[in-house]
Coordinates of C-alpha atoms in Angstrom, one line a residue:
M222 CA 30.8 -32.9 43.0
A223 CA 31.1 -33.6 39.2
Q224 CA 33.4 -31.0 37.5
L225 CA 33.1 -30.3 33.8
I226 CA 36.6 -30.3 32.1
E227 CA 36.8 -27.8 29.3
L228 CA 39.1 -27.7 26.4
P229 CA 41.5 -24.9 27.5
H230 CA 42.1 -21.8 25.4
V231 CA 45.7 -21.9 24.2
G232 CA 46.1 -18.9 22.0
E233 CA 44.3 -16.3 20.0
S234 CA 44.8 -18.1 16.7
V235 CA 43.6 -21.5 18.0
V236 CA 39.8 -21.6 18.1
E237 CA 39.1 -25.4 18.0
G238 CA 40.8 -28.7 18.5
T239 CA 40.3 -32.3 17.5
I240 CA 40.2 -35.0 20.2
G241 CA 43.1 -37.3 19.2
K242 CA 43.3 -39.9 22.0
W243 CA 41.9 -40.2 25.5
L244 CA 44.7 -41.1 27.9
K245 CA 42.2 -42.0 30.7
Q246 CA 38.9 -43.9 30.5
P247 CA 35.7 -43.6 32.6
G248 CA 36.3 -45.1 36.0
D249 CA 40.0 -44.2 36.0
R250 CA 41.5 -42.2 38.8
V251 CA 43.2 -39.0 37.7
E252 CA 45.3 -36.6 39.7
R253 CA 45.7 -32.9 39.1
Y254 CA 48.0 -32.1 36.2
D255 CA 48.0 -35.8 35.0
P256 CA 47.8 -36.0 31.2
L257 CA 44.1 -36.5 30.4
V258 CA 43.7 -36.3 26.6
E259 CA 45.7 -35.7 23.5
V260 CA 44.3 -32.7 21.4
V261 CA 45.3 -31.9 17.9
T262 CA 45.2 -28.3 16.7
D263 CA 46.4 -26.6 13.6
K264 CA 49.5 -25.6 15.4
V265 CA 50.6 -28.7 17.5
T266 CA 49.5 -31.9 19.1
M267 CA 49.4 -31.4 22.8
E268 CA 48.5 -33.2 26.0
V269 CA 45.8 -31.5 28.1
P270 CA 46.3 -32.1 31.8
S271 CA 43.4 -32.6 34.3
P272 CA 42.8 -29.4 36.3
V273 CA 41.3 -31.4 39.2
S274 CA 41.9 -34.7 41.0
G275 CA 39.1 -37.3 41.1
E276 CA 37.5 -40.0 39.0
L277 CA 36.7 -39.7 35.3
V278 CA 33.0 -40.4 35.2
R279 CA 32.1 -39.3 31.6
I280 CA 33.7 -38.5 28.3
I281 CA 31.7 -35.9 26.4
A282 CA 33.9 -35.3 23.3
Q283 CA 34.8 -38.6 21.6
E284 CA 38.0 -39.3 19.7
G285 CA 38.0 -37.7 16.3
E286 CA 35.5 -35.0 17.2
T287 CA 36.4 -31.4 16.6
V288 CA 35.2 -29.1 19.4
P289 CA 35.7 -25.3 20.1
M290 CA 38.1 -24.1 22.7
G291 CA 36.3 -23.7 26.0
A292 CA 33.7 -26.4 25.3
P293 CA 33.3 -29.3 27.9
I294 CA 35.1 -32.5 26.9
A295 CA 34.8 -34.6 30.1
E296 CA 33.3 -34.8 33.6
V297 CA 35.4 -35.6 36.7
E298 CA 34.0 -36.4 40.1
D299 CA 36.2 -34.7 42.6
G300 CA 34.4 -36.0 45.7
S301 CA 33.8 -32.5 47.1
G302 CA 30.0 -32.6 47.2
P303 CA 26.9 -34.3 45.9
T304 CA 27.1 -35.9 42.4
T305 CA 24.5 -35.7 39.7
A306 CA 23.0 -39.0 40.9
D307 CA 22.4 -37.5 44.3
T308 CA 20.3 -34.6 43.0
P309 CA 16.9 -36.5 43.0
A310 CA 17.2 -36.9 46.8
Q311 CA 16.9 -33.1 47.2
P312 CA 13.6 -32.1 45.6
A313 CA 13.4 -28.8 47.5
I314 CA 16.7 -27.6 46.1
A315 CA 15.8 -28.7 42.7
A316 CA 12.5 -26.9 42.8
S317 CA 14.1 -23.6 43.7
A318 CA 17.1 -23.9 41.3
P319 CA 16.9 -23.1 37.6
P320 CA 15.7 -26.0 35.5
A321 CA 18.4 -28.4 34.3
S322 CA 18.7 -29.1 30.6
P323 CA 17.1 -32.4 29.6
A324 CA 19.9 -33.4 27.4
P325 CA 23.6 -33.6 28.4
T326 CA 24.7 -32.1 25.1
S327 CA 22.9 -28.9 25.9
Y328 CA 25.8 -28.0 28.3
L329 CA 28.1 -28.1 25.3
I330 CA 25.9 -25.9 23.2
M331 CA 25.4 -23.3 25.9
D332 CA 29.0 -23.1 26.8
A333 CA 30.1 -22.9 23.1
R334 CA 28.0 -19.9 22.3
P335 CA 30.7 -17.3 23.0
V336 CA 33.6 -19.3 21.5
G337 CA 35.3 -17.9 18.4
P338 CA 34.0 -18.4 14.8
T339 CA 32.8 -21.9 15.6
G340 CA 30.2 -20.5 18.0
G341 CA 27.8 -19.9 15.2
S342 CA 27.4 -23.6 14.5
A343 CA 26.5 -24.2 18.1
V344 CA 23.9 -21.4 18.2
E345 CA 22.4 -22.7 15.0
A346 CA 22.2 -26.3 16.4
Q347 CA 20.6 -25.0 19.6
S348 CA 18.0 -23.1 17.7
Q349 CA 17.2 -26.2 15.6
E350 CA 16.8 -28.2 18.8
E351 CA 14.5 -25.7 20.4
D352 CA 12.3 -25.7 17.3
A353 CA 12.2 -29.5 17.2
V354 CA 11.5 -30.1 20.9
P355 CA 8.5 -28.4 22.5
A356 CA 9.1 -26.4 25.5
E357 CA 8.3 -28.0 28.9
P358 CA 6.8 -26.0 31.7
V359 CA 9.1 -24.7 34.4
P360 CA 9.0 -27.0 37.4
S361 CA 7.8 -25.5 40.7
A362 CA 7.5 -26.7 44.2
S363 CA 4.1 -28.2 43.5
T364 CA 5.0 -30.0 40.3
Q365 CA 7.0 -33.2 39.8
P366 CA 10.7 -32.6 40.4
A367 CA 13.1 -32.5 37.4
P368 CA 15.6 -35.2 38.4
P369 CA 13.5 -38.1 37.1
V370 CA 13.4 -36.3 33.7
I371 CA 17.2 -36.1 33.7
V372 CA 17.6 -39.8 34.2
A373 CA 15.1 -40.5 31.5
A374 CA 16.9 -38.2 29.1
D375 CA 20.2 -39.9 29.7
R376 CA 18.6 -43.2 28.7
E377 CA 16.8 -41.7 25.7
P378 CA 18.0 -43.1 22.3
A379 CA 20.1 -40.6 20.4
V380 CA 18.8 -41.7 17.0
E381 CA 15.7 -39.5 17.0
R382 CA 17.6 -36.3 17.7
A383 CA 20.9 -37.2 16.0
P384 CA 21.1 -34.3 13.6
N385 CA 21.2 -31.9 16.5
R386 CA 23.9 -33.8 18.4
L387 CA 26.4 -34.5 15.7
S388 CA 30.0 -33.2 15.8
P389 CA 31.3 -31.2 12.8
A390 CA 33.4 -34.2 11.7
V391 CA 30.3 -36.5 11.6
R392 CA 28.2 -33.9 9.8
R393 CA 31.0 -33.5 7.2
L394 CA 31.2 -37.2 6.6
A395 CA 27.4 -37.5 6.4
R396 CA 27.2 -34.7 3.9
E397 CA 30.1 -36.1 1.8
H398 CA 28.6 -39.6 1.6
N399 CA 24.9 -38.6 1.6
L400 CA 24.2 -40.7 4.7
D401 CA 21.1 -40.8 6.8
V402 CA 22.7 -40.7 10.2
S403 CA 19.5 -41.8 12.0
R404 CA 20.1 -45.2 10.5
I405 CA 23.5 -45.6 12.1
A406 CA 23.7 -47.1 15.6
G407 CA 25.8 -44.8 17.8
T408 CA 28.3 -46.1 20.3
G409 CA 29.0 -42.7 22.0
M410 CA 27.7 -41.5 25.3
G411 CA 23.9 -41.7 25.3
G412 CA 23.8 -43.4 21.9
R413 CA 25.6 -40.5 20.2
V414 CA 26.9 -41.2 16.7
T415 CA 30.7 -40.7 16.5
R416 CA 33.1 -40.3 13.6
N417 CA 34.2 -43.9 14.1
D418 CA 30.6 -45.1 13.8
V419 CA 30.2 -43.4 10.4
L420 CA 33.6 -44.9 9.2
R421 CA 32.5 -48.4 10.2
H422 CA 29.2 -47.9 8.5
L423 CA 31.0 -46.8 5.3
E424 CA 33.2 -49.9 5.4
T425 CA 30.3 -52.3 5.7
Q426 CA 27.7 -50.5 3.4
P427 CA 28.0 -49.5 -0.2
A428 CA 27.9 -45.8 -1.0
S429 CA 24.3 -44.6 -1.0
I430 CA 23.0 -43.0 -4.2
S431 CA 20.2 -40.5 -4.1
P432 CA 17.3 -41.4 -6.4
P433 CA 17.1 -39.0 -9.3
A434 CA 14.6 -36.2 -8.9
I435 CA 11.5 -36.5 -11.2
P436 CA 11.4 -33.4 -13.5
T437 CA 8.3 -31.4 -13.5
P438 CA 7.0 -29.2 -16.3
S439 CA 7.5 -26.1 -14.2
A440 CA 11.1 -26.7 -13.1
P441 CA 14.1 -28.5 -14.5
A442 CA 15.4 -31.5 -12.7
P443 CA 18.2 -30.7 -10.3
A444 CA 21.6 -32.1 -11.1
A445 CA 22.6 -35.3 -9.3
T446 CA 25.2 -34.9 -6.6
P447 CA 28.4 -36.7 -7.6
Q448 CA 29.2 -39.6 -5.2
P449 CA 32.6 -40.9 -4.4
L450 CA 33.4 -44.2 -6.1
P451 CA 34.1 -47.2 -4.0
A452 CA 37.7 -48.3 -3.8
G453 CA 38.7 -50.7 -6.5
A454 CA 40.5 -54.0 -6.1
D455 CA 43.8 -52.4 -6.8
E456 CA 43.3 -49.4 -4.5
E457 CA 43.6 -48.8 -0.8
R458 CA 42.0 -45.9 1.2
I459 CA 43.9 -44.6 4.2
P460 CA 41.8 -42.8 6.8
L461 CA 43.0 -39.2 7.4
T462 CA 44.7 -38.6 10.8
P463 CA 43.8 -35.4 12.6
V464 CA 47.2 -34.0 11.9
R465 CA 46.9 -34.8 8.2
R466 CA 43.5 -33.1 8.0
M467 CA 44.9 -30.0 9.9
I468 CA 47.7 -29.7 7.4
A469 CA 45.3 -30.1 4.5
D470 CA 43.0 -27.4 5.9
A471 CA 46.0 -25.1 6.5
M472 CA 47.3 -25.5 2.9
V473 CA 43.9 -24.9 1.4
R474 CA 43.4 -21.8 3.5
S475 CA 46.8 -20.4 2.5
T476 CA 46.4 -21.0 -1.2
T477 CA 42.9 -19.7 -1.4
Q478 CA 43.4 -16.6 0.8
I479 CA 47.0 -15.6 -0.1
P480 CA 47.8 -14.6 -3.7
H481 CA 51.2 -16.4 -4.1
A482 CA 54.0 -15.0 -6.2
W483 CA 57.4 -16.7 -6.7
S484 CA 61.0 -15.7 -7.3
M485 CA 64.4 -17.4 -7.3
V486 CA 68.1 -16.5 -7.2
E487 CA 71.3 -18.4 -7.5
V488 CA 73.9 -18.0 -4.7
D489 CA 77.6 -18.7 -4.9
I490 CA 78.5 -20.1 -1.5
T491 CA 82.0 -21.4 -2.3
K492 CA 83.6 -19.4 0.6
L493 CA 80.8 -20.5 3.0
V494 CA 81.4 -24.2 2.1
S495 CA 85.1 -23.7 2.9
L496 CA 84.2 -22.1 6.3
R497 CA 81.8 -24.9 7.2
N498 CA 84.2 -27.7 6.2
R499 CA 86.9 -26.1 8.3
E500 CA 84.8 -25.7 11.4
R501 CA 82.3 -28.6 11.1
E502 CA 84.2 -31.3 13.0
K503 CA 85.5 -29.0 15.7
F504 CA 82.1 -27.6 16.2
Q505 CA 80.6 -31.1 16.5
Q506 CA 83.1 -32.0 19.2
R507 CA 82.8 -28.8 21.1
E508 CA 79.0 -28.2 20.9
G509 CA 77.5 -31.7 20.4
V510 CA 75.4 -30.6 17.4
N511 CA 76.0 -30.7 13.6
L512 CA 76.9 -27.4 11.9
T513 CA 74.7 -27.5 8.8
Y514 CA 74.1 -24.8 6.2
L515 CA 70.7 -23.9 7.7
P516 CA 72.1 -21.7 10.6
F517 CA 74.0 -19.6 8.1
A518 CA 71.0 -19.2 6.0
L519 CA 68.8 -18.3 9.0
K520 CA 71.4 -15.7 10.0
A521 CA 71.3 -14.1 6.6
V522 CA 67.5 -14.2 6.5
A523 CA 67.1 -12.6 9.9
S524 CA 69.5 -9.8 9.0
A525 CA 67.8 -9.2 5.6
L526 CA 64.4 -9.0 7.2
K527 CA 65.6 -6.0 9.2
D528 CA 66.3 -4.2 6.0
N529 CA 63.1 -5.4 4.3
P530 CA 60.4 -5.2 7.0
T531 CA 57.4 -5.8 4.7
L532 CA 58.5 -9.4 4.3
N533 CA 58.3 -9.8 8.1
A534 CA 54.6 -8.8 8.1
S535 CA 51.0 -10.1 7.6
W536 CA 47.9 -8.9 5.8
G537 CA 45.1 -7.2 7.9
D538 CA 42.4 -6.5 5.2
D539 CA 42.6 -2.7 5.4
H540 CA 46.2 -2.5 6.7
I541 CA 49.5 -4.3 6.8
V542 CA 50.9 -5.5 10.1
L543 CA 54.7 -5.1 10.4
K544 CA 56.2 -7.4 13.0
K545 CA 58.8 -5.9 15.3
R546 CA 60.2 -9.2 16.4
I547 CA 61.9 -11.6 13.9
N548 CA 60.7 -15.1 14.8
L549 CA 61.8 -17.6 12.2
G550 CA 59.8 -20.9 11.6
I551 CA 61.7 -23.9 10.4
A552 CA 59.8 -26.7 8.6
V553 CA 60.5 -30.1 10.1
A554 CA 59.3 -33.4 8.6
A555 CA 58.0 -35.2 11.8
P556 CA 56.6 -38.7 11.7
A557 CA 53.0 -37.5 12.1
G558 CA 53.4 -34.8 9.4
L559 CA 54.9 -31.4 8.7
V560 CA 55.6 -29.2 11.8
V561 CA 56.9 -25.7 11.9
P562 CA 58.6 -24.9 15.2
V563 CA 59.7 -21.3 15.8
I564 CA 63.0 -19.8 16.8
H565 CA 62.0 -16.6 18.6
D566 CA 64.2 -13.5 18.2
A567 CA 66.4 -15.2 15.7
D568 CA 68.1 -12.0 14.9
R569 CA 69.7 -11.9 18.4
L570 CA 71.3 -15.3 18.0
S571 CA 74.7 -16.0 16.5
I572 CA 75.3 -18.8 14.0
A573 CA 76.3 -21.1 16.9
G574 CA 73.1 -20.2 18.8
L575 CA 71.0 -20.8 15.7
A576 CA 72.6 -24.2 15.2
H577 CA 71.7 -25.2 18.8
A578 CA 68.1 -23.8 18.3
V579 CA 67.7 -25.8 15.0
A580 CA 68.9 -29.0 16.6
D581 CA 66.7 -28.5 19.7
R582 CA 63.5 -27.7 17.8
S583 CA 64.0 -30.5 15.2
A584 CA 64.7 -33.2 17.8
R585 CA 61.6 -32.2 19.9
A586 CA 59.4 -32.0 16.8
R587 CA 60.3 -35.5 15.7
A588 CA 59.8 -36.8 19.3
G589 CA 56.4 -35.1 19.5
S590 CA 57.4 -33.1 22.6
L591 CA 57.0 -29.5 21.3
R592 CA 55.2 -27.1 23.6
L593 CA 52.5 -24.8 22.2
E594 CA 54.8 -21.7 22.6
D595 CA 57.3 -23.5 20.4
V596 CA 55.0 -23.2 17.4
Q597 CA 53.4 -19.8 18.0
G598 CA 54.5 -16.3 17.0
G599 CA 56.3 -17.1 13.7
T600 CA 56.8 -14.2 11.4
F601 CA 58.7 -15.8 8.5
T602 CA 59.4 -19.4 7.5
V603 CA 62.5 -21.1 6.1
N604 CA 62.4 -24.6 4.7
N605 CA 65.6 -26.5 4.0
T606 CA 64.3 -28.6 1.2
G607 CA 67.9 -29.0 -0.1
A608 CA 68.4 -31.7 2.6
L609 CA 65.9 -33.8 0.6
G610 CA 67.8 -33.3 -2.6
S611 CA 65.5 -30.6 -4.1
V612 CA 67.1 -28.0 -6.4
L613 CA 64.0 -25.9 -7.1
G614 CA 60.8 -25.5 -5.2
G615 CA 57.5 -23.5 -5.0
P616 CA 56.7 -23.4 -1.3
I617 CA 53.3 -22.6 0.2
I618 CA 53.2 -19.7 2.6
N619 CA 52.5 -20.5 6.2
H620 CA 49.3 -18.5 6.8
P621 CA 49.2 -15.6 7.8
Q622 CA 52.8 -14.8 7.1
A623 CA 54.0 -12.7 4.2
G624 CA 56.6 -15.1 2.8
I625 CA 58.5 -18.4 2.9
L626 CA 62.0 -19.1 1.7
T627 CA 63.5 -22.5 0.7
T628 CA 67.2 -23.3 0.7
E629 CA 67.9 -25.8 -2.0
A630 CA 70.7 -28.4 -2.5
V631 CA 74.3 -27.3 -2.6
Q632 CA 75.8 -28.4 -5.9
Q633 CA 79.0 -27.8 -7.9
R634 CA 78.2 -26.0 -11.1
P635 CA 80.2 -24.3 -13.9
V636 CA 80.0 -20.6 -13.5
V637 CA 81.3 -17.8 -15.7
I638 CA 83.6 -15.5 -13.6
N639 CA 85.6 -12.7 -15.3
D640 CA 85.1 -14.3 -18.8
A641 CA 86.3 -17.6 -17.5
I642 CA 84.6 -20.8 -16.5
A643 CA 85.0 -21.8 -12.9
I644 CA 83.6 -24.7 -10.8
R645 CA 81.7 -23.1 -7.9
W646 CA 79.5 -24.3 -5.1
M647 CA 76.0 -23.0 -5.8
M648 CA 72.7 -23.0 -4.0
N649 CA 69.2 -21.8 -5.2
L650 CA 67.0 -19.6 -2.9
C651 CA 63.3 -19.8 -3.8
L652 CA 60.8 -17.3 -2.3
S653 CA 57.0 -17.4 -2.3
F654 CA 55.5 -14.1 -1.1
D655 CA 52.1 -12.5 -0.5
H656 CA 51.5 -10.3 -3.6
R657 CA 49.0 -8.2 -1.6
I658 CA 51.8 -7.0 0.7
N659 CA 54.9 -7.0 -1.6
D660 CA 55.6 -6.6 -5.3
G661 CA 58.5 -7.9 -7.3
A662 CA 60.7 -5.0 -6.3
E663 CA 60.4 -5.6 -2.6
S664 CA 60.8 -9.4 -2.9
G665 CA 63.7 -9.0 -5.2
A666 CA 65.5 -6.7 -2.8
F667 CA 65.0 -9.1 0.0
L668 CA 66.3 -12.1 -2.0
Q669 CA 69.3 -10.0 -3.1
A670 CA 70.0 -9.0 0.5
V671 CA 70.0 -12.7 1.6
K672 CA 72.2 -13.6 -1.4
D673 CA 74.8 -10.8 -0.6
R674 CA 75.0 -11.9 3.0
L675 CA 75.6 -15.6 2.2
E676 CA 78.1 -14.8 -0.5
A677 CA 80.1 -12.6 1.9
M678 CA 80.5 -15.3 4.5
D679 CA 84.1 -16.6 4.5
D680 CA 86.8 -17.8 6.8
D681 CA 86.7 -14.6 8.8
T682 CA 82.9 -14.8 9.5
P683 CA 82.4 -15.2 13.3
I684 CA 80.3 -18.0 14.6
Y685 CA 80.2 -17.2 18.3
C686 CA 80.2 -13.4 18.5
P687 CA 76.9 -12.2 20.2
G688 CA 74.7 -10.8 17.5
G689 CA 76.9 -12.5 14.9
G690 CA 79.6 -9.9 15.3
C691 CA 77.4 -7.1 14.1
A692 CA 79.7 -4.2 13.7
P693 CA 77.5 -1.2 12.9
D694 CA 79.7 -0.2 9.9
G695 CA 79.8 -3.7 8.4
N696 CA 77.5 -5.2 5.7
P697 CA 77.7 -8.0 6.3
P698 CA 79.3 -7.5 9.8
R699 CA 82.8 -8.4 10.6
H700 CA 84.3 -9.7 13.9
Q701 CA 86.5 -6.9 15.3
R702 CA 89.5 -8.0 17.4
R703 CA 91.3 -5.8 19.8
P704 CA 94.9 -5.0 18.8
G705 CA 97.2 -7.7 20.1
A706 CA 94.4 -10.2 20.7
V707 CA 95.5 -13.8 20.6
P708 CA 94.4 -15.4 17.3
G709 CA 91.7 -18.0 17.9
G710 CA 89.2 -17.8 15.1
V711 CA 85.7 -18.6 16.2
G712 CA 86.9 -19.5 19.7
L713 CA 87.8 -15.9 20.7
A714 CA 86.3 -14.9 24.1
S715 CA 84.2 -11.7 24.2
R716 CA 86.9 -9.8 25.9
D717 CA 88.9 -10.0 22.6
C718 CA 86.1 -8.5 20.5
R719 CA 85.6 -4.8 20.1
T720 CA 82.0 -5.2 19.1
C721 CA 81.2 -7.4 22.1
Q722 CA 82.8 -4.9 24.5
R723 CA 81.0 -2.0 22.9
R724 CA 77.6 -3.8 23.3
L725 CA 78.3 -4.9 26.8
S726 CA 79.2 -1.4 27.8
A727 CA 76.0 -0.1 26.2
G728 CA 73.9 -2.7 28.0
N729 CA 72.7 -4.3 24.8
P730 CA 70.1 -6.9 25.9
S731 CA 70.9 -9.2 23.0
V732 CA 74.4 -10.0 24.4
T733 CA 73.1 -11.2 27.8
A734 CA 70.2 -13.0 26.2
T735 CA 72.4 -15.2 24.0
S736 CA 75.6 -15.4 26.0
S737 CA 74.9 -18.8 27.5
Y738 CA 76.2 -20.7 24.5
L739 CA 77.7 -18.1 22.2
H740 CA 81.2 -17.5 23.6
P741 CA 83.3 -20.5 24.5
G742 CA 86.6 -19.6 26.0
P743 CA 90.0 -20.4 24.4
A744 CA 89.9 -23.9 25.9
G745 CA 86.4 -24.6 24.7
S746 CA 84.7 -24.0 28.1
R747 CA 81.6 -21.9 28.0
Q748 CA 81.7 -18.6 29.7
R749 CA 79.6 -15.4 29.9
P750 CA 81.0 -12.2 28.6
V751 CA 82.5 -10.1 31.3
A752 CA 81.2 -6.5 31.4

């Protein structure tokens, strides 16, 4: 029996996906859970596995097409019953069953009706098709059976009804270039015009120009629609990849829907530079990851968000949604484009834990192996543009969050301290925030909180203490050792820390949740805190 493969729902905020690449072709054997197709969403590029085993007999959604979640994208014959071709041999069953749709794409339209905001387009296309095609009488036992009509419909040229069978990507290209799609030969299933067909047509044909409308005495002539100019001899046009288009749409949505405001502060991180230089080499040998400035900044941001919850929020039209969890997104420049993986519950991780999380998310983002859950649930974003040499930036907020912070390049600058000029290590923090949610006072308080925490980090700042050594009476927190504890700096075991013991005895879940790589023993071996 032929099984329709639907584009699976992957989250509330993801309502459609673009077919990137089919990993199997019609006629190929597929096993259950085998990767079937690559799908690009506004969150991540993912491989969709086959839910059944069998033979891929038909591809419904072509590469480059954008389809709603829950819509059929392919058909797989699992061998469990009669196929579509066997249906004509059973006229009695066909007569008693509901009439089959004469066009294969009608299955896509019917299934897409309840799907998200894109369902409106499908309903509109369906109503247009119903108006264009006269209704046929319902077959009965005495009339000719429907199967021959299905076969004829499969062979029917798609040009006549192309406007009702176009994907959103094809419709957009036709509208932008003022194309008559009925004049383009389709290479898709059943003669369907695909995005690649339109692109090939544009490469071989000059841009079409609509003839000017003849003015009449009763109405002024309409203005001519501006047409894109053909590429010059010294120009090259690069087709947009699905990822690039997703990024473009996300940036436009953010800048048009969120009123951005911007602020910046300078931070003196001279003591933090000393701490990092002292521990960097040992940390690399012990943990296998580089100790950059980003984990320290993430720790300061996570702590500051607790005191400034309106920055860890989103806009809800008639209300503001405060997020109880602090999930920090980190911007990563992947080969295919910008990706923002998320470190969930970042406030529960120590600096060492954040360093591991940054290294893990960055490596998997560049390798294209992020899972969907790795890019969902972000509440605030941090971008380390200083790694690219930037000293000042105006970042675009990751919709629908309330803010984004950039950490700029660390530089030595002359600074006036106590009426004297000193050379200090300085870093700029740049914040873009949603002015609907926060004003200058709230954003300024948040930036000052991050600044204070970074400037207070020194040689005594713990790197491994669960929760960052968060003593309740410290701001920023300090690592508290028991009297007589053997000195060991960041390598102290949890049994030598008052804060750790207090949290363990209180059953604090953040200790056990992060203890797998937060507390190496005196010899560098990893161990869990002992309650």
